[in-house]
Amino acid sequence: MLKQLEQGKADLVITKDLSRLGRDMREASYYAGQFFPEHGIQYIAIADNFDTEHDNIMVPFLFAMNEVYLRDGSRKVKDVLRSKREGGQYCACPPCGYRKDRENRHRLAPDKATAPIVERIFRRAAAGGSSRKIALDLNADGVIPPLVDETLFRRAQESLSQGGQGYNHMWKSIFGGAGGVC
């Protein structure tokens, strides 16, 4: 969007409120107070009754309050997740080989559908197979990484056929490599 604004393709930006402009007070203040006026762009934040066409001396205070509100919300979410984890609840995507328990979504249960894949990965790794080789073999056999649908997998297969990496990075993340999906 910024590129389009810099190119003069729009002269109006509207958001629900000032917090939608940016998460950082300095960044949001820069856009509302400097960038938009320099580029002839009107900015309106509906819920905060803000319009760059009119002076509003409360704007710095509103940006500061938004930042405090966001930091407080973030802290509260982290506290809730920490409390759930300390209480034995699982709060993330299940690792390959597991699924969320049907009766209690905060517990993991073995996933019979992916267990053979996990066993295969461990056997190959124990036999000295590299992450890359195991990932390439899984891709070649059409084994889809967790959280990847058929369409994305087909794109990865095309990437592999053209010398690309396919989903190697996702498989590597599953058995201890860098990057990827949970």
mmCIF file with all atom_site columns, C-alpha atoms in Angstrom:
data_model
loop_
_atom_site.group_PDB
_atom_site.id
_atom_site.type_symbol
_atom_site.label_atom_id
_atom_site.label_alt_id
_atom_site.label_comp_id
_atom_site.label_asym_id
_atom_site.label_entity_id
_atom_site.label_seq_id
_atom_site.pdbx_PDB_ins_code
_atom_site.Cartn_x
_atom_site.Cartn_y
_atom_site.Cartn_z
_atom_site.occupancy
_atom_site.B_iso_or_equiv
_atom_site.pdbx_formal_charge
_atom_site.auth_seq_id
_atom_site.auth_comp_id
_atom_site.auth_asym_id
_atom_site.auth_atom_id
_atom_site.pdbx_PDB_model_num
ATOM 1   C CA . MET A 1 1   ? 0.000   0.000   0.000   1.00 0.00 ? 1   MET A CA 1
ATOM 2   C CA . LEU A 1 2   ? 2.814   2.420   0.833   1.00 0.00 ? 2   LEU A CA 1
ATOM 3   C CA . LYS A 1 3   ? 4.318   1.956   -2.608  1.00 0.00 ? 3   LYS A CA 1
ATOM 4   C CA . GLN A 1 4   ? 0.964   2.821   -4.210  1.00 0.00 ? 4   GLN A CA 1
ATOM 5   C CA . LEU A 1 5   ? 0.608   5.869   -1.974  1.00 0.00 ? 5   LEU A CA 1
ATOM 6   C CA . GLU A 1 6   ? 4.124   7.041   -2.864  1.00 0.00 ? 6   GLU A CA 1
ATOM 7   C CA . GLN A 1 7   ? 3.236   6.635   -6.551  1.00 0.00 ? 7   GLN A CA 1
ATOM 8   C CA . GLY A 1 8   ? 0.189   8.866   -6.078  1.00 0.00 ? 8   GLY A CA 1
ATOM 9   C CA . LYS A 1 9   ? -2.297  6.085   -6.834  1.00 0.00 ? 9   LYS A CA 1
ATOM 10  C CA . ALA A 1 10  ? -4.454  7.046   -3.834  1.00 0.00 ? 10  ALA A CA 1
ATOM 11  C CA . ASP A 1 11  ? -5.093  10.230  -1.910  1.00 0.00 ? 11  ASP A CA 1
ATOM 12  C CA . LEU A 1 12  ? -7.172  8.871   0.959   1.00 0.00 ? 12  LEU A CA 1
ATOM 13  C CA . VAL A 1 13  ? -6.528  6.254   3.644   1.00 0.00 ? 13  VAL A CA 1
ATOM 14  C CA . ILE A 1 14  ? -9.322  5.220   6.009   1.00 0.00 ? 14  ILE A CA 1
ATOM 15  C CA . THR A 1 15  ? -8.960  2.939   9.016   1.00 0.00 ? 15  THR A CA 1
ATOM 16  C CA . LYS A 1 16  ? -11.345 1.859   11.740  1.00 0.00 ? 16  LYS A CA 1
ATOM 17  C CA . ASP A 1 17  ? -9.217  3.619   14.357  1.00 0.00 ? 17  ASP A CA 1
ATOM 18  C CA . LEU A 1 18  ? -5.725  5.015   14.897  1.00 0.00 ? 18  LEU A CA 1
ATOM 19  C CA . SER A 1 19  ? -4.412  1.699   16.220  1.00 0.00 ? 19  SER A CA 1
ATOM 20  C CA . ARG A 1 20  ? -4.931  0.187   12.745  1.00 0.00 ? 20  ARG A CA 1
ATOM 21  C CA . LEU A 1 21  ? -2.402  2.603   11.255  1.00 0.00 ? 21  LEU A CA 1
ATOM 22  C CA . GLY A 1 22  ? 0.495   1.065   13.132  1.00 0.00 ? 22  GLY A CA 1
ATOM 23  C CA . ARG A 1 23  ? 1.419   -0.826  16.263  1.00 0.00 ? 23  ARG A CA 1
ATOM 24  C CA . ASP A 1 24  ? 4.255   1.503   17.173  1.00 0.00 ? 24  ASP A CA 1
ATOM 25  C CA . MET A 1 25  ? 3.429   5.042   18.329  1.00 0.00 ? 25  MET A CA 1
ATOM 26  C CA . ARG A 1 26  ? 6.392   6.619   16.527  1.00 0.00 ? 26  ARG A CA 1
ATOM 27  C CA . GLU A 1 27  ? 5.619   4.877   13.243  1.00 0.00 ? 27  GLU A CA 1
ATOM 28  C CA . ALA A 1 28  ? 1.909   5.738   13.338  1.00 0.00 ? 28  ALA A CA 1
ATOM 29  C CA . SER A 1 29  ? 2.691   9.344   14.314  1.00 0.00 ? 29  SER A CA 1
ATOM 30  C CA . TYR A 1 30  ? 5.127   9.593   11.399  1.00 0.00 ? 30  TYR A CA 1
ATOM 31  C CA . TYR A 1 31  ? 2.537   8.456   8.856   1.00 0.00 ? 31  TYR A CA 1
ATOM 32  C CA . ALA A 1 32  ? -0.305  10.588  10.228  1.00 0.00 ? 32  ALA A CA 1
ATOM 33  C CA . GLY A 1 33  ? 1.785   13.678  10.914  1.00 0.00 ? 33  GLY A CA 1
ATOM 34  C CA . GLN A 1 34  ? 4.438   13.656  8.199   1.00 0.00 ? 34  GLN A CA 1
ATOM 35  C CA . PHE A 1 35  ? 4.148   11.043  5.435   1.00 0.00 ? 35  PHE A CA 1
ATOM 36  C CA . PHE A 1 36  ? 0.480   11.569  4.592   1.00 0.00 ? 36  PHE A CA 1
ATOM 37  C CA . PRO A 1 37  ? 0.629   15.393  4.549   1.00 0.00 ? 37  PRO A CA 1
ATOM 38  C CA . GLU A 1 38  ? 3.876   15.386  2.501   1.00 0.00 ? 38  GLU A CA 1
ATOM 39  C CA . HIS A 1 39  ? 2.245   13.135  -0.097  1.00 0.00 ? 39  HIS A CA 1
ATOM 40  C CA . GLY A 1 40  ? -1.080  14.988  -0.171  1.00 0.00 ? 40  GLY A CA 1
ATOM 41  C CA . ILE A 1 41  ? -2.924  12.064  1.382   1.00 0.00 ? 41  ILE A CA 1
ATOM 42  C CA . GLN A 1 42  ? -5.908  12.520  3.659   1.00 0.00 ? 42  GLN A CA 1
ATOM 43  C CA . TYR A 1 43  ? -6.061  10.058  6.546   1.00 0.00 ? 43  TYR A CA 1
ATOM 44  C CA . ILE A 1 44  ? -9.246  9.321   8.472   1.00 0.00 ? 44  ILE A CA 1
ATOM 45  C CA . ALA A 1 45  ? -9.574  7.131   11.585  1.00 0.00 ? 45  ALA A CA 1
ATOM 46  C CA . ILE A 1 46  ? -13.329 6.700   11.957  1.00 0.00 ? 46  ILE A CA 1
ATOM 47  C CA . ALA A 1 47  ? -13.717 5.548   15.588  1.00 0.00 ? 47  ALA A CA 1
ATOM 48  C CA . ASP A 1 48  ? -11.229 8.137   16.869  1.00 0.00 ? 48  ASP A CA 1
ATOM 49  C CA . ASN A 1 49  ? -12.869 10.966  14.903  1.00 0.00 ? 49  ASN A CA 1
ATOM 50  C CA . PHE A 1 50  ? -9.484  11.792  13.388  1.00 0.00 ? 50  PHE A CA 1
ATOM 51  C CA . ASP A 1 51  ? -8.950  13.479  10.021  1.00 0.00 ? 51  ASP A CA 1
ATOM 52  C CA . THR A 1 52  ? -5.633  14.936  8.836   1.00 0.00 ? 52  THR A CA 1
ATOM 53  C CA . GLU A 1 53  ? -7.647  17.773  7.272   1.00 0.00 ? 53  GLU A CA 1
ATOM 54  C CA . HIS A 1 54  ? -8.368  19.081  10.792  1.00 0.00 ? 54  HIS A CA 1
ATOM 55  C CA . ASP A 1 55  ? -6.018  19.789  13.676  1.00 0.00 ? 55  ASP A CA 1
ATOM 56  C CA . ASN A 1 56  ? -6.430  17.493  16.640  1.00 0.00 ? 56  ASN A CA 1
ATOM 57  C CA . ILE A 1 57  ? -4.179  18.211  19.583  1.00 0.00 ? 57  ILE A CA 1
ATOM 58  C CA . MET A 1 58  ? -5.146  14.917  21.240  1.00 0.00 ? 58  MET A CA 1
ATOM 59  C CA . VAL A 1 59  ? -3.532  12.788  18.506  1.00 0.00 ? 59  VAL A CA 1
ATOM 60  C CA . PRO A 1 60  ? -0.144  12.215  20.218  1.00 0.00 ? 60  PRO A CA 1
ATOM 61  C CA . PHE A 1 61  ? -2.011  11.197  23.377  1.00 0.00 ? 61  PHE A CA 1
ATOM 62  C CA . LEU A 1 62  ? -4.281  8.831   21.384  1.00 0.00 ? 62  LEU A CA 1
ATOM 63  C CA . PHE A 1 63  ? -1.263  7.177   19.736  1.00 0.00 ? 63  PHE A CA 1
ATOM 64  C CA . ALA A 1 64  ? 0.423   6.776   23.140  1.00 0.00 ? 64  ALA A CA 1
ATOM 65  C CA . MET A 1 65  ? -2.742  5.274   24.650  1.00 0.00 ? 65  MET A CA 1
ATOM 66  C CA . ASN A 1 66  ? -3.073  2.857   21.719  1.00 0.00 ? 66  ASN A CA 1
ATOM 67  C CA . GLU A 1 67  ? 0.484   1.661   22.272  1.00 0.00 ? 67  GLU A CA 1
ATOM 68  C CA . VAL A 1 68  ? -0.114  1.192   26.008  1.00 0.00 ? 68  VAL A CA 1
ATOM 69  C CA . TYR A 1 69  ? -3.349  -0.693  25.266  1.00 0.00 ? 69  TYR A CA 1
ATOM 70  C CA . LEU A 1 70  ? -1.608  -2.992  22.756  1.00 0.00 ? 70  LEU A CA 1
ATOM 71  C CA . ARG A 1 71  ? 1.301   -3.731  25.096  1.00 0.00 ? 71  ARG A CA 1
ATOM 72  C CA . ASP A 1 72  ? -1.089  -4.433  27.949  1.00 0.00 ? 72  ASP A CA 1
ATOM 73  C CA . GLY A 1 73  ? -3.158  -6.766  25.745  1.00 0.00 ? 73  GLY A CA 1
ATOM 74  C CA . SER A 1 74  ? -0.025  -8.575  24.597  1.00 0.00 ? 74  SER A CA 1
ATOM 75  C CA . ARG A 1 75  ? 1.120   -9.011  28.197  1.00 0.00 ? 75  ARG A CA 1
ATOM 76  C CA . LYS A 1 76  ? -2.280  -10.396 29.193  1.00 0.00 ? 76  LYS A CA 1
ATOM 77  C CA . VAL A 1 77  ? -2.310  -12.917 26.338  1.00 0.00 ? 77  VAL A CA 1
ATOM 78  C CA . LYS A 1 78  ? 1.209   -14.079 27.267  1.00 0.00 ? 78  LYS A CA 1
ATOM 79  C CA . ASP A 1 79  ? 0.160   -14.411 30.917  1.00 0.00 ? 79  ASP A CA 1
ATOM 80  C CA . VAL A 1 80  ? -2.890  -16.513 29.996  1.00 0.00 ? 80  VAL A CA 1
ATOM 81  C CA . LEU A 1 81  ? -0.824  -18.795 27.741  1.00 0.00 ? 81  LEU A CA 1
ATOM 82  C CA . ARG A 1 82  ? 1.880   -19.178 30.405  1.00 0.00 ? 82  ARG A CA 1
ATOM 83  C CA . SER A 1 83  ? -0.766  -20.051 32.992  1.00 0.00 ? 83  SER A CA 1
ATOM 84  C CA . LYS A 1 84  ? -2.337  -22.640 30.667  1.00 0.00 ? 84  LYS A CA 1
ATOM 85  C CA . ARG A 1 85  ? 1.055   -24.226 29.947  1.00 0.00 ? 85  ARG A CA 1
ATOM 86  C CA . GLU A 1 86  ? 1.913   -24.336 33.650  1.00 0.00 ? 86  GLU A CA 1
ATOM 87  C CA . GLY A 1 87  ? -1.444  -26.049 34.200  1.00 0.00 ? 87  GLY A CA 1
ATOM 88  C CA . GLY A 1 88  ? -0.490  -28.768 31.734  1.00 0.00 ? 88  GLY A CA 1
ATOM 89  C CA . GLN A 1 89  ? -2.506  -27.477 28.783  1.00 0.00 ? 89  GLN A CA 1
ATOM 90  C CA . TYR A 1 90  ? -0.961  -27.649 25.304  1.00 0.00 ? 90  TYR A CA 1
ATOM 91  C CA . CYS A 1 91  ? -1.413  -24.308 23.507  1.00 0.00 ? 91  CYS A CA 1
ATOM 92  C CA . ALA A 1 92  ? 0.347   -24.658 20.146  1.00 0.00 ? 92  ALA A CA 1
ATOM 93  C CA . CYS A 1 93  ? 0.006   -26.523 16.867  1.00 0.00 ? 93  CYS A CA 1
ATOM 94  C CA . PRO A 1 94  ? 0.482   -30.224 17.473  1.00 0.00 ? 94  PRO A CA 1
ATOM 95  C CA . PRO A 1 95  ? 3.820   -31.579 16.266  1.00 0.00 ? 95  PRO A CA 1
ATOM 96  C CA . CYS A 1 96  ? 3.914   -34.119 13.479  1.00 0.00 ? 96  CYS A CA 1
ATOM 97  C CA . GLY A 1 97  ? 2.703   -37.460 14.811  1.00 0.00 ? 97  GLY A CA 1
ATOM 98  C CA . TYR A 1 98  ? 0.204   -35.906 17.205  1.00 0.00 ? 98  TYR A CA 1
ATOM 99  C CA . ARG A 1 99  ? -3.190  -34.249 17.039  1.00 0.00 ? 99  ARG A CA 1
ATOM 100 C CA . LYS A 1 100 ? -5.289  -32.362 19.544  1.00 0.00 ? 100 LYS A CA 1
ATOM 101 C CA . ASP A 1 101 ? -7.275  -34.743 21.718  1.00 0.00 ? 101 ASP A CA 1
ATOM 102 C CA . ARG A 1 102 ? -10.931 -34.901 20.679  1.00 0.00 ? 102 ARG A CA 1
ATOM 103 C CA . GLU A 1 103 ? -12.191 -34.675 24.262  1.00 0.00 ? 103 GLU A CA 1
ATOM 104 C CA . ASN A 1 104 ? -9.750  -32.023 25.503  1.00 0.00 ? 104 ASN A CA 1
ATOM 105 C CA . ARG A 1 105 ? -8.214  -29.732 22.887  1.00 0.00 ? 105 ARG A CA 1
ATOM 106 C CA . HIS A 1 106 ? -5.479  -28.702 25.325  1.00 0.00 ? 106 HIS A CA 1
ATOM 107 C CA . ARG A 1 107 ? -4.006  -32.207 25.336  1.00 0.00 ? 107 ARG A CA 1
ATOM 108 C CA . LEU A 1 108 ? -2.126  -34.075 22.645  1.00 0.00 ? 108 LEU A CA 1
ATOM 109 C CA . ALA A 1 109 ? -2.992  -37.528 21.405  1.00 0.00 ? 109 ALA A CA 1
ATOM 110 C CA . PRO A 1 110 ? -1.005  -39.745 19.038  1.00 0.00 ? 110 PRO A CA 1
ATOM 111 C CA . ASP A 1 111 ? -2.142  -39.359 15.434  1.00 0.00 ? 111 ASP A CA 1
ATOM 112 C CA . LYS A 1 112 ? -2.400  -42.822 13.923  1.00 0.00 ? 112 LYS A CA 1
ATOM 113 C CA . ALA A 1 113 ? -2.484  -41.357 10.406  1.00 0.00 ? 113 ALA A CA 1
ATOM 114 C CA . THR A 1 114 ? 0.932   -39.673 10.689  1.00 0.00 ? 114 THR A CA 1
ATOM 115 C CA . ALA A 1 115 ? 2.635   -42.105 13.088  1.00 0.00 ? 115 ALA A CA 1
ATOM 116 C CA . PRO A 1 116 ? 4.153   -44.156 10.229  1.00 0.00 ? 116 PRO A CA 1
ATOM 117 C CA . ILE A 1 117 ? 5.675   -40.980 8.760   1.00 0.00 ? 117 ILE A CA 1
ATOM 118 C CA . VAL A 1 118 ? 7.239   -40.017 12.091  1.00 0.00 ? 118 VAL A CA 1
ATOM 119 C CA . GLU A 1 119 ? 8.572   -43.551 12.566  1.00 0.00 ? 119 GLU A CA 1
ATOM 120 C CA . ARG A 1 120 ? 10.033  -43.433 9.049   1.00 0.00 ? 120 ARG A CA 1
ATOM 121 C CA . ILE A 1 121 ? 11.736  -40.101 9.756   1.00 0.00 ? 121 ILE A CA 1
ATOM 122 C CA . PHE A 1 122 ? 13.256  -41.396 13.002  1.00 0.00 ? 122 PHE A CA 1
ATOM 123 C CA . ARG A 1 123 ? 14.436  -44.666 11.410  1.00 0.00 ? 123 ARG A CA 1
ATOM 124 C CA . ARG A 1 124 ? 16.090  -42.765 8.561   1.00 0.00 ? 124 ARG A CA 1
ATOM 125 C CA . ALA A 1 125 ? 17.683  -40.229 10.928  1.00 0.00 ? 125 ALA A CA 1
ATOM 126 C CA . ALA A 1 126 ? 18.934  -43.004 13.252  1.00 0.00 ? 126 ALA A CA 1
ATOM 127 C CA . ALA A 1 127 ? 20.489  -44.700 10.224  1.00 0.00 ? 127 ALA A CA 1
ATOM 128 C CA . GLY A 1 128 ? 22.436  -41.508 9.486   1.00 0.00 ? 128 GLY A CA 1
ATOM 129 C CA . GLY A 1 129 ? 20.146  -39.944 6.874   1.00 0.00 ? 129 GLY A CA 1
ATOM 130 C CA . SER A 1 130 ? 20.518  -36.191 6.494   1.00 0.00 ? 130 SER A CA 1
ATOM 131 C CA . SER A 1 131 ? 17.548  -33.865 6.986   1.00 0.00 ? 131 SER A CA 1
ATOM 132 C CA . ARG A 1 132 ? 17.777  -32.838 3.347   1.00 0.00 ? 132 ARG A CA 1
ATOM 133 C CA . LYS A 1 133 ? 17.820  -36.412 2.042   1.00 0.00 ? 133 LYS A CA 1
ATOM 134 C CA . ILE A 1 134 ? 14.912  -37.451 4.257   1.00 0.00 ? 134 ILE A CA 1
ATOM 135 C CA . ALA A 1 135 ? 12.919  -34.374 3.180   1.00 0.00 ? 135 ALA A CA 1
ATOM 136 C CA . LEU A 1 136 ? 13.651  -35.045 -0.503  1.00 0.00 ? 136 LEU A CA 1
ATOM 137 C CA . ASP A 1 137 ? 12.542  -38.672 -0.119  1.00 0.00 ? 137 ASP A CA 1
ATOM 138 C CA . LEU A 1 138 ? 9.325   -37.644 1.635   1.00 0.00 ? 138 LEU A CA 1
ATOM 139 C CA . ASN A 1 139 ? 8.619   -35.092 -1.105  1.00 0.00 ? 139 ASN A CA 1
ATOM 140 C CA . ALA A 1 140 ? 9.369   -37.658 -3.822  1.00 0.00 ? 140 ALA A CA 1
ATOM 141 C CA . ASP A 1 141 ? 6.953   -40.119 -2.212  1.00 0.00 ? 141 ASP A CA 1
ATOM 142 C CA . GLY A 1 142 ? 4.196   -37.488 -2.134  1.00 0.00 ? 142 GLY A CA 1
ATOM 143 C CA . VAL A 1 143 ? 4.077   -37.245 1.652   1.00 0.00 ? 143 VAL A CA 1
ATOM 144 C CA . ILE A 1 144 ? 2.453   -33.930 2.508   1.00 0.00 ? 144 ILE A CA 1
ATOM 145 C CA . PRO A 1 145 ? 3.899   -32.005 5.491   1.00 0.00 ? 145 PRO A CA 1
ATOM 146 C CA . PRO A 1 146 ? 1.486   -31.073 8.298   1.00 0.00 ? 146 PRO A CA 1
ATOM 147 C CA . LEU A 1 147 ? -0.641  -27.967 7.676   1.00 0.00 ? 147 LEU A CA 1
ATOM 148 C CA . VAL A 1 148 ? -0.064  -28.080 3.927   1.00 0.00 ? 148 VAL A CA 1
ATOM 149 C CA . ASP A 1 149 ? -2.970  -28.699 1.604   1.00 0.00 ? 149 ASP A CA 1
ATOM 150 C CA . GLU A 1 150 ? -2.946  -30.525 -1.733  1.00 0.00 ? 150 GLU A CA 1
ATOM 151 C CA . THR A 1 151 ? -2.707  -27.315 -3.809  1.00 0.00 ? 151 THR A CA 1
ATOM 152 C CA . LEU A 1 152 ? 0.384   -26.091 -1.969  1.00 0.00 ? 152 LEU A CA 1
ATOM 153 C CA . PHE A 1 153 ? 1.916   -29.551 -2.170  1.00 0.00 ? 153 PHE A CA 1
ATOM 154 C CA . ARG A 1 154 ? 1.444   -29.616 -5.962  1.00 0.00 ? 154 ARG A CA 1
ATOM 155 C CA . ARG A 1 155 ? 3.238   -26.256 -6.163  1.00 0.00 ? 155 ARG A CA 1
ATOM 156 C CA . ALA A 1 156 ? 6.106   -27.699 -4.131  1.00 0.00 ? 156 ALA A CA 1
ATOM 157 C CA . GLN A 1 157 ? 6.258   -30.723 -6.436  1.00 0.00 ? 157 GLN A CA 1
ATOM 158 C CA . GLU A 1 158 ? 6.483   -28.355 -9.434  1.00 0.00 ? 158 GLU A CA 1
ATOM 159 C CA . SER A 1 159 ? 9.243   -26.470 -7.621  1.00 0.00 ? 159 SER A CA 1
ATOM 160 C CA . LEU A 1 160 ? 11.136  -29.724 -7.093  1.00 0.00 ? 160 LEU A CA 1
ATOM 161 C CA . SER A 1 161 ? 10.765  -30.722 -10.738 1.00 0.00 ? 161 SER A CA 1
ATOM 162 C CA . GLN A 1 162 ? 12.307  -27.373 -11.683 1.00 0.00 ? 162 GLN A CA 1
ATOM 163 C CA . GLY A 1 163 ? 15.251  -27.770 -9.300  1.00 0.00 ? 163 GLY A CA 1
ATOM 164 C CA . GLY A 1 164 ? 13.638  -25.984 -6.334  1.00 0.00 ? 164 GLY A CA 1
ATOM 165 C CA . GLN A 1 165 ? 13.484  -27.013 -2.693  1.00 0.00 ? 165 GLN A CA 1
ATOM 166 C CA . GLY A 1 166 ? 9.837   -28.119 -2.457  1.00 0.00 ? 166 GLY A CA 1
ATOM 167 C CA . TYR A 1 167 ? 8.873   -28.497 1.194   1.00 0.00 ? 167 TYR A CA 1
ATOM 168 C CA . ASN A 1 168 ? 12.321  -29.499 2.451   1.00 0.00 ? 168 ASN A CA 1
ATOM 169 C CA . HIS A 1 169 ? 12.311  -26.598 4.915   1.00 0.00 ? 169 HIS A CA 1
ATOM 170 C CA . MET A 1 170 ? 9.019   -27.753 6.414   1.00 0.00 ? 170 MET A CA 1
ATOM 171 C CA . TRP A 1 171 ? 10.152  -31.335 6.820   1.00 0.00 ? 171 TRP A CA 1
ATOM 172 C CA . LYS A 1 172 ? 13.451  -30.165 8.309   1.00 0.00 ? 172 LYS A CA 1
ATOM 173 C CA . SER A 1 173 ? 11.560  -28.115 10.896  1.00 0.00 ? 173 SER A CA 1
ATOM 174 C CA . ILE A 1 174 ? 9.605   -31.193 11.913  1.00 0.00 ? 174 ILE A CA 1
ATOM 175 C CA . PHE A 1 175 ? 12.711  -33.158 12.814  1.00 0.00 ? 175 PHE A CA 1
ATOM 176 C CA . GLY A 1 176 ? 14.872  -30.403 14.231  1.00 0.00 ? 176 GLY A CA 1
ATOM 177 C CA . GLY A 1 177 ? 16.101  -28.351 11.277  1.00 0.00 ? 177 GLY A CA 1
ATOM 178 C CA . ALA A 1 178 ? 15.637  -24.614 10.865  1.00 0.00 ? 178 ALA A CA 1
ATOM 179 C CA . GLY A 1 179 ? 12.536  -22.728 9.712   1.00 0.00 ? 179 GLY A CA 1
ATOM 180 C CA . GLY A 1 180 ? 9.224   -24.084 8.582   1.00 0.00 ? 180 GLY A CA 1
ATOM 181 C CA . VAL A 1 181 ? 5.756   -24.776 9.824   1.00 0.00 ? 181 VAL A CA 1
ATOM 182 C CA . CYS A 1 182 ? 4.569   -26.306 13.100  1.00 0.00 ? 182 CYS A CA 1
#
